[in-house]
Amino acid sequence: MKTQELHGLTTEIDELRDEAIARLDALDSSARATDWEREFVGPKGKVTALLRRLGALPAEQRPAAGRAAQAFRNELESAFRPVQERLHREDLARRLSDDALDITLPGRQPLVGTVHPVSEMIDELIEIFALLGFRAVFGPEVETGRYNFDLLNIPADHPARDVWDTIIIDDPEAELVLRTHTSPMQARTMERSKPPIRVIVPGKAFRFEAQDASHEWQFTQLEGLAVDTRITMTDLKGVLQELARQLFGPERRIRFRCDFFPFVEPGVEFAVDCAICEGKGCRVCKHTGWLEMGGAGMVHPNVLRGVGYDPDVYTGFAFGLGIERLIMMKHGVDDVRAFAANDIRFLRRFAAGTCVSALNRG
Ligand code: DAH
């Protein structure tokens, strides 16, 4: 009777094995695999139920029966694991292909901002002048007539005051203007410091102007000022020569020609020989061989006197140039309006750096 029971158990195990393996082979999804696991080897499964019944066997048979049942359980579990893993992988693959997600498609490029070409040129100029001992200072864009005109030797009745079509703010009596140039910072700097002075002033300037390819009502200038006891025109020429070389290459030469600006005497306009044709004449330099960079000269004694400097003790030079124009010369841009038009395709052509070249690939 007892031997029969043990025999019965073995038969039962064999039957259960056949059933479990057959069902295991037929599994087709990981959800079904979980059902199978619950039904056969789970805590409420058939194998566990079988193990529980071992307690009813006579003590001497229990160890052998227990081993047999435990071995059976292990056998089912190790048969189950690879099937479960395979079904899981298959499920995953099916889900991926159902979603039809093409992971090789390039993502959408975010629109990354870049440094504006004018800002980039200002940075470059600040670096060049730092090497020559010049410090960058910044002034107000809304100026008084006193700084924009009077202290620059442009008195109220002077015809030169008409040279700039000034944008006047509010009250004409108070003469608050959008500065027509960066030169007002000459007087402001001299008033608040003592020689030796070496500054550059990058910043916006404004003029009431009809716009065309070479005129904008708002543009950017770079002013320069050096004042000391023995500054001469040679110093001015040396500094501007170095600027031209740093910007346009070591072969560049500069040219001074007489010009008039009320705040300098003598005054000059300065030009650099065209780097494209080496001065021979081409479309860019309009067949002159020279590109005009700006105005300059020796600080007028009246300007020095105006801020309380003795012109017999101090001399100085000043210069001013248009930053957009400089970029146009350097990169062959033919319309100044492009800088403020906010066309990202134009602006991106100047931008350096990795994030931008990534954008250009798109
Ligand atoms: N302020 C002048 C302008 O806007 C440019 C200029 C000319 C500045 C000669 C200077 C200078 O400092 O010496 O046209």
Coordinates of C-alpha atoms and ligand atoms in Angstrom, one line a residue:
M1 CA 0.0 0.0 0.0
K2 CA 2.7 2.4 1.0
T3 CA 5.0 1.3 -1.8
Q4 CA 2.1 1.9 -4.0
E5 CA 1.8 5.4 -2.9
L6 CA 5.4 6.1 -3.8
H7 CA 4.9 4.4 -7.1
G8 CA 1.8 6.6 -7.6
L9 CA 3.8 9.7 -6.9
T10 CA 6.4 8.7 -9.6
T11 CA 3.6 8.2 -12.1
E12 CA 2.1 11.5 -11.1
I13 CA 5.4 13.2 -11.6
D14 CA 5.8 11.6 -15.0
E15 CA 2.3 12.7 -16.1
L16 CA 2.8 16.2 -14.8
R17 CA 6.1 16.4 -16.6
D18 CA 4.5 15.4 -19.9
E19 CA 1.8 18.0 -19.4
A20 CA 4.1 20.7 -18.3
I21 CA 6.7 20.2 -21.1
A22 CA 4.0 20.0 -23.7
R23 CA 2.4 23.2 -22.5
L24 CA 5.8 24.8 -22.2
D25 CA 6.6 24.0 -25.8
A26 CA 3.3 25.6 -26.9
L27 CA 3.9 28.9 -25.2
D28 CA 3.8 31.9 -27.6
S29 CA 4.1 35.0 -25.4
S30 CA 5.7 36.1 -22.2
A31 CA 2.2 36.7 -20.7
R32 CA 1.4 33.0 -21.3
A33 CA 4.7 32.1 -19.8
T34 CA 3.8 33.9 -16.6
D35 CA 0.5 31.9 -16.5
W36 CA 2.5 28.7 -17.0
E37 CA 4.9 29.5 -14.2
R38 CA 1.9 30.2 -11.8
E39 CA 0.2 27.0 -12.8
F40 CA 3.1 24.6 -12.4
V41 CA 5.9 25.9 -10.2
G42 CA 4.3 28.9 -8.4
P43 CA 3.4 28.8 -4.7
K44 CA -0.1 27.6 -5.6
G45 CA 1.0 25.5 -8.5
K46 CA 0.7 21.9 -9.2
V47 CA 4.3 20.9 -8.2
T48 CA 4.0 22.7 -4.9
A49 CA 0.7 20.9 -4.2
L50 CA 2.6 17.7 -5.0
L51 CA 5.4 18.5 -2.6
R52 CA 2.8 19.3 0.2
R53 CA 1.3 15.8 -0.2
L54 CA 4.7 14.2 0.7
G55 CA 3.9 14.8 4.3
A56 CA 1.3 12.0 4.1
L57 CA 4.0 9.4 3.2
P58 CA 5.6 7.1 5.8
A59 CA 8.6 8.7 7.3
E60 CA 11.1 6.3 5.7
Q61 CA 9.9 7.1 2.2
R62 CA 9.7 10.8 2.6
P63 CA 13.4 11.6 1.9
A64 CA 13.5 9.7 -1.4
A65 CA 10.1 11.1 -2.4
G66 CA 11.1 14.6 -1.3
R67 CA 14.3 14.4 -3.4
A68 CA 12.4 13.1 -6.4
A69 CA 9.8 15.9 -6.1
Q70 CA 12.4 18.6 -5.6
A71 CA 14.5 17.4 -8.5
F72 CA 11.3 17.5 -10.6
R73 CA 10.7 21.0 -9.6
N74 CA 14.2 22.1 -10.4
E75 CA 14.0 20.3 -13.7
L76 CA 10.8 22.2 -14.7
E77 CA 12.3 25.5 -13.5
S78 CA 15.4 25.1 -15.6
A79 CA 13.4 24.1 -18.6
F80 CA 11.2 27.2 -18.1
R81 CA 13.9 29.9 -17.8
P82 CA 15.3 29.8 -21.4
V83 CA 11.8 29.7 -22.8
Q84 CA 10.8 32.7 -20.7
E85 CA 13.8 34.7 -21.8
R86 CA 13.2 33.8 -25.5
L87 CA 9.6 34.8 -25.3
H88 CA 10.5 38.1 -23.5
R89 CA 12.9 39.0 -26.3
E90 CA 10.4 38.1 -29.0
D91 CA 7.7 40.2 -27.3
L92 CA 10.1 43.2 -27.2
A93 CA 11.0 42.8 -30.9
R94 CA 7.4 42.5 -31.8
R95 CA 6.5 45.7 -29.8
L96 CA 9.4 47.6 -31.5
S97 CA 8.4 46.7 -34.9
D98 CA 4.7 47.3 -34.2
D99 CA 5.5 50.9 -33.2
A100 CA 7.4 51.2 -36.4
L101 CA 9.9 53.5 -34.8
D102 CA 12.9 54.2 -37.1
I103 CA 15.7 54.9 -34.7
T104 CA 18.0 55.7 -37.6
L105 CA 16.1 58.9 -38.5
P106 CA 18.1 62.0 -37.5
G107 CA 16.5 64.0 -34.7
R108 CA 15.2 67.5 -35.0
Q109 CA 18.0 70.1 -34.6
P110 CA 17.2 72.7 -32.0
L111 CA 17.7 76.3 -33.1
V112 CA 20.9 77.3 -31.3
G113 CA 21.8 80.9 -31.1
T114 CA 25.2 82.3 -32.1
V115 CA 27.3 85.3 -31.5
H116 CA 26.3 88.2 -33.8
P117 CA 29.1 89.1 -36.3
V118 CA 29.2 92.6 -34.9
S119 CA 29.7 91.3 -31.3
E120 CA 32.3 88.9 -32.7
M121 CA 34.2 91.8 -34.4
I122 CA 34.0 93.9 -31.2
D123 CA 35.6 91.0 -29.3
E124 CA 38.3 90.7 -31.9
L125 CA 39.0 94.5 -31.7
I126 CA 39.1 94.5 -27.9
E127 CA 41.7 91.7 -28.1
I128 CA 43.9 93.5 -30.7
F129 CA 43.8 96.7 -28.8
A130 CA 44.4 95.1 -25.4
L131 CA 47.8 94.0 -26.8
L132 CA 48.5 97.6 -27.7
G133 CA 47.7 98.7 -24.2
F134 CA 44.2 100.0 -24.8
R135 CA 41.3 99.4 -22.4
A136 CA 37.7 99.1 -23.6
V137 CA 35.2 101.5 -22.1
F138 CA 31.5 101.9 -22.9
G139 CA 29.4 105.0 -22.9
P140 CA 25.7 106.1 -22.9
E141 CA 23.8 105.8 -26.2
V142 CA 21.6 108.7 -25.2
E143 CA 23.9 111.8 -25.0
T144 CA 23.7 115.4 -24.3
G145 CA 24.5 118.0 -26.9
R146 CA 27.4 119.0 -24.7
Y147 CA 29.3 115.7 -25.1
N148 CA 28.0 114.8 -28.5
F149 CA 29.0 118.2 -30.0
D150 CA 30.2 121.0 -27.7
L151 CA 33.1 119.3 -26.1
L152 CA 34.2 117.9 -29.5
N153 CA 34.7 121.4 -30.8
I154 CA 31.4 121.5 -32.6
P155 CA 29.7 124.7 -31.3
A156 CA 26.0 125.3 -31.8
D157 CA 26.4 127.5 -34.8
H158 CA 29.1 125.5 -36.4
P159 CA 28.2 124.1 -39.8
A160 CA 29.8 120.8 -38.9
R161 CA 26.9 120.3 -36.5
D162 CA 24.8 119.6 -39.6
V163 CA 27.1 116.9 -40.8
W164 CA 25.2 114.4 -38.6
D165 CA 21.5 114.2 -39.1
T166 CA 20.8 113.9 -35.4
I167 CA 18.0 111.9 -33.9
I168 CA 16.8 114.2 -31.1
I169 CA 15.0 112.7 -28.1
D170 CA 12.1 114.5 -26.7
D171 CA 12.9 118.1 -25.8
P172 CA 15.0 120.0 -28.4
E173 CA 15.9 122.6 -25.7
A174 CA 17.6 120.0 -23.5
E175 CA 19.3 118.6 -26.6
L176 CA 19.2 115.0 -25.6
V177 CA 20.2 113.0 -28.6
L178 CA 20.9 109.4 -29.7
R179 CA 24.7 109.8 -30.0
T180 CA 25.7 110.3 -33.6
H181 CA 29.1 108.8 -33.0
T182 CA 31.2 107.2 -30.2
S183 CA 33.4 110.3 -30.0
P184 CA 31.5 111.7 -26.9
M185 CA 33.4 109.2 -24.8
Q186 CA 36.6 111.0 -25.6
A187 CA 35.6 113.9 -23.3
R188 CA 33.9 111.6 -20.8
T189 CA 37.0 109.5 -20.4
M190 CA 39.4 112.5 -20.2
E191 CA 37.1 114.1 -17.6
R192 CA 37.2 111.1 -15.3
S193 CA 40.8 110.0 -15.6
K194 CA 44.3 111.4 -16.0
P195 CA 46.9 110.8 -18.7
P196 CA 48.3 108.5 -19.8
I197 CA 45.0 107.5 -21.4
R198 CA 44.6 104.7 -23.9
V199 CA 41.0 103.6 -24.5
I200 CA 38.8 102.2 -27.2
V201 CA 35.0 102.7 -27.2
P202 CA 32.9 100.1 -29.1
G203 CA 29.3 100.9 -29.3
K204 CA 26.1 101.9 -31.2
A205 CA 25.7 105.2 -33.0
F206 CA 22.5 106.6 -34.6
R207 CA 21.8 109.0 -37.5
F208 CA 18.7 110.1 -39.2
E209 CA 19.6 108.7 -42.5
A210 CA 18.0 107.4 -45.7
Q211 CA 18.9 103.7 -45.7
D212 CA 20.7 102.0 -48.6
A213 CA 23.3 99.3 -49.1
S214 CA 25.9 101.4 -47.3
H215 CA 23.9 103.5 -44.9
E216 CA 22.0 102.4 -41.8
W217 CA 20.3 104.6 -39.3
Q218 CA 21.8 102.5 -36.5
F219 CA 25.3 101.2 -36.7
T220 CA 28.4 100.3 -34.6
Q221 CA 31.6 102.3 -34.2
L222 CA 34.9 101.9 -32.6
E223 CA 36.5 105.0 -31.2
G224 CA 40.1 105.2 -30.1
L225 CA 41.8 107.8 -27.9
A226 CA 45.4 108.1 -26.6
V227 CA 46.5 111.1 -24.6
D228 CA 49.9 111.6 -23.0
T229 CA 52.8 114.0 -22.8
R230 CA 54.5 113.1 -26.0
I231 CA 52.0 111.5 -28.4
T232 CA 52.6 112.2 -32.0
M233 CA 51.1 111.4 -35.4
T234 CA 53.7 108.6 -35.7
D235 CA 52.1 106.8 -32.7
L236 CA 48.7 107.1 -34.5
K237 CA 50.1 105.7 -37.7
G238 CA 51.8 102.8 -35.8
V239 CA 48.6 101.8 -34.0
L240 CA 46.4 101.9 -37.1
Q241 CA 49.1 100.1 -39.1
E242 CA 49.1 97.3 -36.5
L243 CA 45.3 97.2 -36.5
A244 CA 45.2 96.7 -40.3
R245 CA 47.8 94.0 -40.1
Q246 CA 46.0 92.1 -37.3
L247 CA 42.7 92.3 -39.1
F248 CA 43.8 91.8 -42.7
G249 CA 47.2 90.2 -42.6
P250 CA 50.9 91.0 -42.0
E251 CA 51.4 92.3 -45.6
R252 CA 48.9 95.2 -45.2
R253 CA 49.9 98.8 -45.5
I254 CA 47.9 101.9 -44.6
R255 CA 47.4 105.3 -46.2
F256 CA 46.6 108.6 -44.6
R257 CA 44.9 111.4 -46.6
C258 CA 43.9 114.9 -45.3
D259 CA 40.3 115.1 -44.0
F260 CA 38.4 117.4 -41.7
F261 CA 36.8 116.5 -38.4
P262 CA 36.2 119.4 -35.9
F263 CA 37.7 117.5 -33.0
V264 CA 41.1 116.7 -34.6
E265 CA 43.9 118.8 -36.1
P266 CA 45.4 117.7 -38.4
G267 CA 42.6 115.3 -39.4
V268 CA 42.9 112.3 -41.8
E269 CA 41.0 109.5 -43.4
F270 CA 42.8 106.3 -43.3
A271 CA 42.6 103.3 -45.7
V272 CA 44.2 99.9 -45.9
D273 CA 45.5 98.4 -49.2
C274 CA 43.1 95.8 -50.6
A275 CA 44.1 92.3 -49.5
I276 CA 42.1 90.7 -52.3
C277 CA 44.0 92.3 -55.2
E278 CA 47.1 93.3 -53.2
G279 CA 46.4 96.9 -54.1
K280 CA 46.3 96.3 -57.8
G281 CA 42.6 97.2 -58.0
C282 CA 39.6 94.9 -58.1
R283 CA 35.8 94.9 -57.7
V284 CA 35.9 94.9 -53.9
C285 CA 38.1 98.1 -53.7
K286 CA 36.3 99.6 -56.7
H287 CA 39.6 99.5 -58.6
T288 CA 41.3 101.9 -56.3
G289 CA 43.5 99.4 -54.5
W290 CA 42.4 100.9 -51.1
L291 CA 39.6 100.3 -48.7
E292 CA 38.7 103.2 -46.4
M293 CA 38.6 102.3 -42.7
G294 CA 37.7 105.5 -40.9
G295 CA 38.7 108.9 -39.7
A296 CA 41.5 110.0 -37.3
G297 CA 43.8 112.8 -36.3
M298 CA 45.6 114.6 -33.4
V299 CA 43.2 115.6 -30.7
H300 CA 42.3 119.3 -31.2
P301 CA 43.7 121.7 -28.6
N302 CA 40.1 123.0 -28.0
V303 CA 39.0 119.5 -27.0
L304 CA 41.9 119.1 -24.6
R305 CA 41.1 122.6 -23.1
G306 CA 37.4 121.7 -22.8
V307 CA 38.1 119.0 -20.3
G308 CA 40.8 121.0 -18.5
Y309 CA 43.9 119.5 -20.1
D310 CA 46.8 121.9 -21.0
P311 CA 47.4 121.4 -24.7
D312 CA 51.0 122.6 -24.2
V313 CA 51.6 119.7 -21.9
Y314 CA 49.4 117.0 -23.4
T315 CA 48.9 115.8 -26.9
G316 CA 46.8 112.9 -28.2
F317 CA 45.4 111.1 -31.1
A318 CA 41.9 109.8 -31.8
F319 CA 40.3 107.6 -34.5
G320 CA 36.9 106.3 -35.3
L321 CA 35.8 103.5 -37.6
G322 CA 32.6 101.7 -38.5
I323 CA 32.5 98.1 -37.3
E324 CA 29.9 96.8 -39.8
R325 CA 32.1 98.4 -42.6
L326 CA 35.1 96.5 -41.2
I327 CA 33.2 93.2 -41.4
M328 CA 32.0 94.0 -44.9
M329 CA 35.6 94.6 -46.0
K330 CA 36.8 91.5 -44.3
H331 CA 34.1 89.2 -45.5
G332 CA 33.0 90.8 -48.7
V333 CA 29.5 91.7 -47.5
D334 CA 27.9 94.2 -49.9
D335 CA 24.8 95.4 -47.9
V336 CA 25.1 96.9 -44.5
R337 CA 21.4 96.4 -43.8
A338 CA 22.1 92.6 -43.5
F339 CA 23.5 93.1 -40.0
A340 CA 20.2 94.3 -38.5
A341 CA 17.8 92.5 -40.8
N342 CA 17.8 89.4 -38.4
D343 CA 18.0 86.9 -41.2
I344 CA 19.4 83.9 -39.5
R345 CA 20.8 82.5 -42.8
F346 CA 23.1 85.5 -43.1
L347 CA 24.1 85.6 -39.4
R348 CA 25.0 81.9 -39.3
R349 CA 27.5 82.3 -42.1
F350 CA 29.8 84.1 -39.6
A351 CA 29.3 82.0 -36.6
A352 CA 32.2 79.9 -35.4
G353 CA 32.0 77.0 -32.9
T354 CA 30.7 73.4 -32.9
C355 CA 27.0 74.0 -32.2
V356 CA 26.7 76.1 -35.3
S357 CA 28.5 73.8 -37.6
A358 CA 26.2 71.1 -36.4
L359 CA 23.3 73.3 -37.5
N360 CA 24.8 74.0 -40.9
R361 CA 24.8 70.3 -41.6
G362 CA 20.9 70.3 -41.5
Ligands
DAH1 N1 33.2 110.6 -35.1 C1 33.5 110.5 -36.5 C2 32.3 110.0 -37.3 O1 31.5 109.5 -36.7 C3 34.7 109.5 -36.8 C4 36.0 110.0 -36.3 C5 36.8 110.8 -37.1 C6 36.4 109.8 -35.0 C7 38.0 111.2 -36.7 C8 37.6 110.3 -34.5 C9 38.4 111.0 -35.4 O2 38.0 110.1 -33.3 O3 39.6 111.4 -34.9 O4 32.3 110.2 -38.5

